Short mmCIF file of C-alpha atoms in Angstrom, two decimals:
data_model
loop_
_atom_site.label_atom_id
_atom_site.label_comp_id
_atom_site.label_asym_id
_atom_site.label_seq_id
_atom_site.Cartn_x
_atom_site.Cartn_y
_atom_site.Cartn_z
CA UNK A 271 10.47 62.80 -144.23
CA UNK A 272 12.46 61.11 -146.82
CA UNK A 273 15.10 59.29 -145.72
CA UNK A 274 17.87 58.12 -148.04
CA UNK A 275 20.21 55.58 -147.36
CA UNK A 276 24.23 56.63 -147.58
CA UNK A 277 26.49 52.84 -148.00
CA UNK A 278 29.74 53.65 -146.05
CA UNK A 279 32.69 52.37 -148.41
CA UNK A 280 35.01 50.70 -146.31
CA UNK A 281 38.78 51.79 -145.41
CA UNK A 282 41.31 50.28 -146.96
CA UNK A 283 44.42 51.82 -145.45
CA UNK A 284 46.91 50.44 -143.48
CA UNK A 285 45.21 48.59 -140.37
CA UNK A 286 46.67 48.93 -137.02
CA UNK A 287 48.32 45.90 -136.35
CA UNK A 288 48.33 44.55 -133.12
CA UNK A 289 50.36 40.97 -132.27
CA UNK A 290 48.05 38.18 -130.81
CA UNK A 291 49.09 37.53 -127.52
CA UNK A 292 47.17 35.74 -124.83
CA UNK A 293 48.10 33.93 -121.76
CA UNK A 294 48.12 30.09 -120.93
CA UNK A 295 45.45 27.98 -119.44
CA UNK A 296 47.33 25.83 -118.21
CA UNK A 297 49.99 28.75 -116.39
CA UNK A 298 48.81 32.44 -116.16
CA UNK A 299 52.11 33.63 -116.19
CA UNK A 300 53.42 32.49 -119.04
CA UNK A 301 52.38 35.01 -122.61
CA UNK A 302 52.42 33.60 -125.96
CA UNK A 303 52.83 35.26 -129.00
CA UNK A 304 52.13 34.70 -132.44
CA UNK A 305 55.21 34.22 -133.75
CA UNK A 306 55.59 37.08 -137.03
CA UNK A 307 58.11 34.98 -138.60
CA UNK A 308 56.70 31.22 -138.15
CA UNK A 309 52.82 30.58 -139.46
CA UNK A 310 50.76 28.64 -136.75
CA UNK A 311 53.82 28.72 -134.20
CA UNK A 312 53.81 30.87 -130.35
CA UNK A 313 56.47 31.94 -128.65
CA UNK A 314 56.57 31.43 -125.02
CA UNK A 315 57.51 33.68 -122.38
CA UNK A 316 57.19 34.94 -118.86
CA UNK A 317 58.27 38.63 -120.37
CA UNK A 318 55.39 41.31 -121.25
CA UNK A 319 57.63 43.26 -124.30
CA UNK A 320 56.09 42.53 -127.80
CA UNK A 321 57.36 41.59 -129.79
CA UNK A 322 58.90 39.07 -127.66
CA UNK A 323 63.19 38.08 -127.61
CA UNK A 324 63.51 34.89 -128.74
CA UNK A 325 66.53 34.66 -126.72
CA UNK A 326 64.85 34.83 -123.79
CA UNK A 327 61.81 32.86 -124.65
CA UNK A 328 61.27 29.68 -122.91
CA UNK A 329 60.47 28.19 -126.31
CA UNK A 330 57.72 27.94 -129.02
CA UNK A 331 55.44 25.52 -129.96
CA UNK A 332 52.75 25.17 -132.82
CA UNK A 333 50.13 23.94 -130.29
CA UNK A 334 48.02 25.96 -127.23
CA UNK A 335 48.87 24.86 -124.45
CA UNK A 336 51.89 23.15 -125.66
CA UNK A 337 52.61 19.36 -125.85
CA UNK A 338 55.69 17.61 -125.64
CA UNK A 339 54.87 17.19 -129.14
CA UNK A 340 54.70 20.74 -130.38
CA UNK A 341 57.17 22.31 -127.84
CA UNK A 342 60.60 23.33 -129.27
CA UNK A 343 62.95 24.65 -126.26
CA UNK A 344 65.09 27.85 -125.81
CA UNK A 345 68.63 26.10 -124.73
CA UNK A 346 69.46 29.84 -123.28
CA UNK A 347 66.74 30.02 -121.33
CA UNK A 348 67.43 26.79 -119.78
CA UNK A 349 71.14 27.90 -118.73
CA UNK A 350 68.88 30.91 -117.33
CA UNK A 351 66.82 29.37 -115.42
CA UNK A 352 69.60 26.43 -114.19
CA UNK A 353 71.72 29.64 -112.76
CA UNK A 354 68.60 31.07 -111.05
CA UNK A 355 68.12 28.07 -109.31
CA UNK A 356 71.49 27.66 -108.24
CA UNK A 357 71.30 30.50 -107.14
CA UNK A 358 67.95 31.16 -104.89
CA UNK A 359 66.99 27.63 -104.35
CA UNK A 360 68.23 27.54 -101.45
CA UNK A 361 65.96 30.52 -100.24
CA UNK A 362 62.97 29.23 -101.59
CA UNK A 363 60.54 28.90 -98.57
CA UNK A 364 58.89 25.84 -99.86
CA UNK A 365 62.04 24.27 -100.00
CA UNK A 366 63.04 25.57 -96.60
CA UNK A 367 59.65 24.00 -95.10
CA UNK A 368 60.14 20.51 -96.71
CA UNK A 369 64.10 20.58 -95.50
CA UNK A 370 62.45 20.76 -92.20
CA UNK A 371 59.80 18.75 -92.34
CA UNK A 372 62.55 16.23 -93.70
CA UNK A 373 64.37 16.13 -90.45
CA UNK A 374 61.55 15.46 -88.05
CA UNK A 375 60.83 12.14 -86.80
CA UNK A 376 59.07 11.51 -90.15
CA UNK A 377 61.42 12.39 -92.34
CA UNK A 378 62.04 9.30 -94.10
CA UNK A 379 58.65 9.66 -96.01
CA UNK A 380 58.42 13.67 -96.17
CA UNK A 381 60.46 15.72 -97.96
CA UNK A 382 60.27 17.19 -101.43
CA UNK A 383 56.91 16.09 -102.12
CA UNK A 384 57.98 12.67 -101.56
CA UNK A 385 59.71 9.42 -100.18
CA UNK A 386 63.17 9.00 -99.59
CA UNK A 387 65.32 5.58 -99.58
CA UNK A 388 68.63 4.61 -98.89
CA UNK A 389 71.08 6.09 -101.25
CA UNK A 390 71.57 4.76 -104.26
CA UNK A 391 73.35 5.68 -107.88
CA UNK A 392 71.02 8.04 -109.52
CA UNK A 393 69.32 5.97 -112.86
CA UNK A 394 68.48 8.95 -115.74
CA UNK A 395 66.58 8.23 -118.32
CA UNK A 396 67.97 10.65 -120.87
CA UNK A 397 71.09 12.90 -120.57
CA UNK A 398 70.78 16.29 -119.70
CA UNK A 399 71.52 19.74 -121.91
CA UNK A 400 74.61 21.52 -121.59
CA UNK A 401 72.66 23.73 -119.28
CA UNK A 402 71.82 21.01 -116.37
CA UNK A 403 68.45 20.77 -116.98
CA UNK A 404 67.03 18.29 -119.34
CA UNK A 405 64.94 18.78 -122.31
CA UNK A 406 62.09 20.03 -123.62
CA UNK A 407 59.52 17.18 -124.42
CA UNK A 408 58.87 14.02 -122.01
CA UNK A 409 56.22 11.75 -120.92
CA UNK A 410 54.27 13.26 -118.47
CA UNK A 411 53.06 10.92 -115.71
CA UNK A 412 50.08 10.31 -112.87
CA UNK A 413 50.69 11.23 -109.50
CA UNK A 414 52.21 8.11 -108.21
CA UNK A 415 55.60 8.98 -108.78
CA UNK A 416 58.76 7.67 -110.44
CA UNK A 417 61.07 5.28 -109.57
CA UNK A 418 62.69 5.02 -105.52
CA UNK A 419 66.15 5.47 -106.91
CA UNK A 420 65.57 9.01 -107.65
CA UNK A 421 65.18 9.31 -103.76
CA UNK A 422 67.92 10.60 -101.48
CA UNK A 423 69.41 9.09 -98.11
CA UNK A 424 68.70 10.78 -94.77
CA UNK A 425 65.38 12.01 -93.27
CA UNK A 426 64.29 11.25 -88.95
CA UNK A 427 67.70 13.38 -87.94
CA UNK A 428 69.95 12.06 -90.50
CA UNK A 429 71.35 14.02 -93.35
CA UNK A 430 70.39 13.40 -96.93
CA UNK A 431 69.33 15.46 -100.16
CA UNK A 432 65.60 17.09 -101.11
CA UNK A 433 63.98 17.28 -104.33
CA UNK A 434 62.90 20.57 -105.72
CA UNK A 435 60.18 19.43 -108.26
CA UNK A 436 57.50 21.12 -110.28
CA UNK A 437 54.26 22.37 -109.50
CA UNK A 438 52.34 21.18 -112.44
CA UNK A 439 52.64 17.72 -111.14
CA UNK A 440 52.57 16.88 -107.28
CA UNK A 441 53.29 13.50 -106.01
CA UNK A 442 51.23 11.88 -104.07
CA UNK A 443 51.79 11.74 -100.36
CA UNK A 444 54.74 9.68 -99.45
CA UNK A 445 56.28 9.60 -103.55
CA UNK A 446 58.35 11.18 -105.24
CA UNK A 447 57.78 13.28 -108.40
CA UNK A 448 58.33 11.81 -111.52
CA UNK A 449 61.82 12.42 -112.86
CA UNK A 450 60.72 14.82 -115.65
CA UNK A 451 59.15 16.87 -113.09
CA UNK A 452 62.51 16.81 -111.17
CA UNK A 453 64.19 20.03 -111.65
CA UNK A 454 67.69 19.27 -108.97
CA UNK A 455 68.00 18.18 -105.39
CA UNK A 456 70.19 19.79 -102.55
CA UNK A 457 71.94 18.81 -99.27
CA UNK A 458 70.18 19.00 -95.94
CA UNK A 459 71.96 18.10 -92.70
CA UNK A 460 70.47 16.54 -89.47
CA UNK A 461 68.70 19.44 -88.28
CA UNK A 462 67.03 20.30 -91.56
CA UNK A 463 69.50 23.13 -92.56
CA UNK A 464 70.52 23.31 -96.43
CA UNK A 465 73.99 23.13 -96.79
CA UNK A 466 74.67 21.87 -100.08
CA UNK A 467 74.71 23.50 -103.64
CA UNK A 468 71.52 23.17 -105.46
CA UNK A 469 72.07 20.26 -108.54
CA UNK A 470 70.36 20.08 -111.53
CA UNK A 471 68.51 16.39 -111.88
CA UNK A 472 69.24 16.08 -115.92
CA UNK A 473 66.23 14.85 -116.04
CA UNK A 474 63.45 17.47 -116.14
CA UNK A 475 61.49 18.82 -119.07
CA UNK A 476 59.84 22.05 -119.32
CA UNK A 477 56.90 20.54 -120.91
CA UNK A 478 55.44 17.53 -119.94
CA UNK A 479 51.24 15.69 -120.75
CA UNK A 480 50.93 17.30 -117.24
CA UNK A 481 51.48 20.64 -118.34
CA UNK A 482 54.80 23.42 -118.55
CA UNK A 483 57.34 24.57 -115.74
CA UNK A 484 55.51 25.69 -112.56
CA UNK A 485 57.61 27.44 -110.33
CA UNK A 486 56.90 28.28 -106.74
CA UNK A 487 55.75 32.35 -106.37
CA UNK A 488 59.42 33.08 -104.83
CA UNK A 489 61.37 31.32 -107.61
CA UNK A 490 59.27 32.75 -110.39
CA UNK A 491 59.94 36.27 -108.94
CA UNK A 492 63.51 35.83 -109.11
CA UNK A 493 63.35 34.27 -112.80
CA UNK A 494 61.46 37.05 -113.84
CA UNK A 495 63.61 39.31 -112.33
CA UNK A 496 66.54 38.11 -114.16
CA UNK A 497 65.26 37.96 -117.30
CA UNK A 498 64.47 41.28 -117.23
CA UNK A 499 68.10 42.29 -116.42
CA UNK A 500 68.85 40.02 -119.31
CA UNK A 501 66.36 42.04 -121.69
CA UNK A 502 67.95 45.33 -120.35
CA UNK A 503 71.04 44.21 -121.19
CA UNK A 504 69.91 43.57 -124.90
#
């Protein structure tokens, strides 16, 4: 049988074009994109629409996973998220455990993931963004913790202030996070109720050498959630 050999010629039409996307190693939940406009540059979101709002974005950055170097934040998203947390911190069952745990007999070393010391004026390293929050780059740290002052007063039955920190980073037992993994503290009474307003610390960074903002399941949710409403709203 003679068999001849036909060469395909290639298509040259218009490809279908599909935007990169991929997820982070260092947090599943958060997409980047190729940025269209920006060679070498992602844009970072917890949203699934491609192409992605920038407005909504929690930044971009010309590295995966992102750096304190290569990250450029979204000042919107950081008013964002600041509201959310004022708004649903105070639900968050994590926080709710450690408010508790804060006013039993051990309280004065248990807490937000760390120690807590007499009360004392609050020492920042950098000022914080219009939104509350602090920036987007910052040393990341080991799990030691930072500095007592960023402590509160109270624990053992006495009133005194919690730290809701980041994920990415947990101090270890009896510190307190680092204060770029700070995001706000809030009020706890005697009895380890929350009665104060959530704060933001002015201090935190979304991306730190320890990685980007790790939110608890229950605060991510309602992040999520309102960034959606935010895309719906255009």
């Amino acid at each position: 049988m003679l068999l001849l050999r036909v060469r395909i010629p290639p298509a040259y039409g218009t490809p279908l074009l599909r935007r990169g996307v991929s997820t982070l190693s260092t947090n599943p939940y958060i997409k980047a994109f190729r940025n269209a406009s920006v060679a070498n540059e992602h844009i970072l979101t917890y949203l699934d629409t491609d192409p992605p709002s920038h407005r909504l974005a929690i930044g971009s950055t010309t590295e995966l996973p992102p750096t304190p170097r290569s990250f450029s934040e979204n000042h919107e998203f950081l008013g964002i998220l600041t509201e959310v947390l004022r708004k649903h911190a105070a639900q968050d069952p994590n926080l709710l455990s450690q408010a508790k745990a804060f006013a039993g007999p051990g309280g004065a070393t248990l807490g937000s993931g760390g120690a807590f010391f007499p009360q004392q004026r609050k020492q920042r390293g950098t000022k914080g963004t219009a939104a509350g929050l602090g920036g987007g780059g910052g040393a990341g740290g080991g799990g030691g913790g930072g500095a007592s002052a960023q402590g509160g007063a109270g624990g053992a039955g006495v009133g005194g202030h919690i730290h809701l920190s980041d994920l990415r980073n947990p101090p270890d037992f009896g510190r307190i996070a680092w204060p770029e993994d700070i995001l706000g503290s809030i009020e706890v009474d005697g009895s380890g109720n929350i009665i104060g307003e959530f704060e933001p610390s002015g201090t935190y960074r979304i991306v730190t050498n320890e990685g980007i903002l790790g939110l608890s399941d229950f605060l991510r949710a309602k992040l999520v959630e309102r960034l959606k409403e935010e895309e719906k709203r255009g």
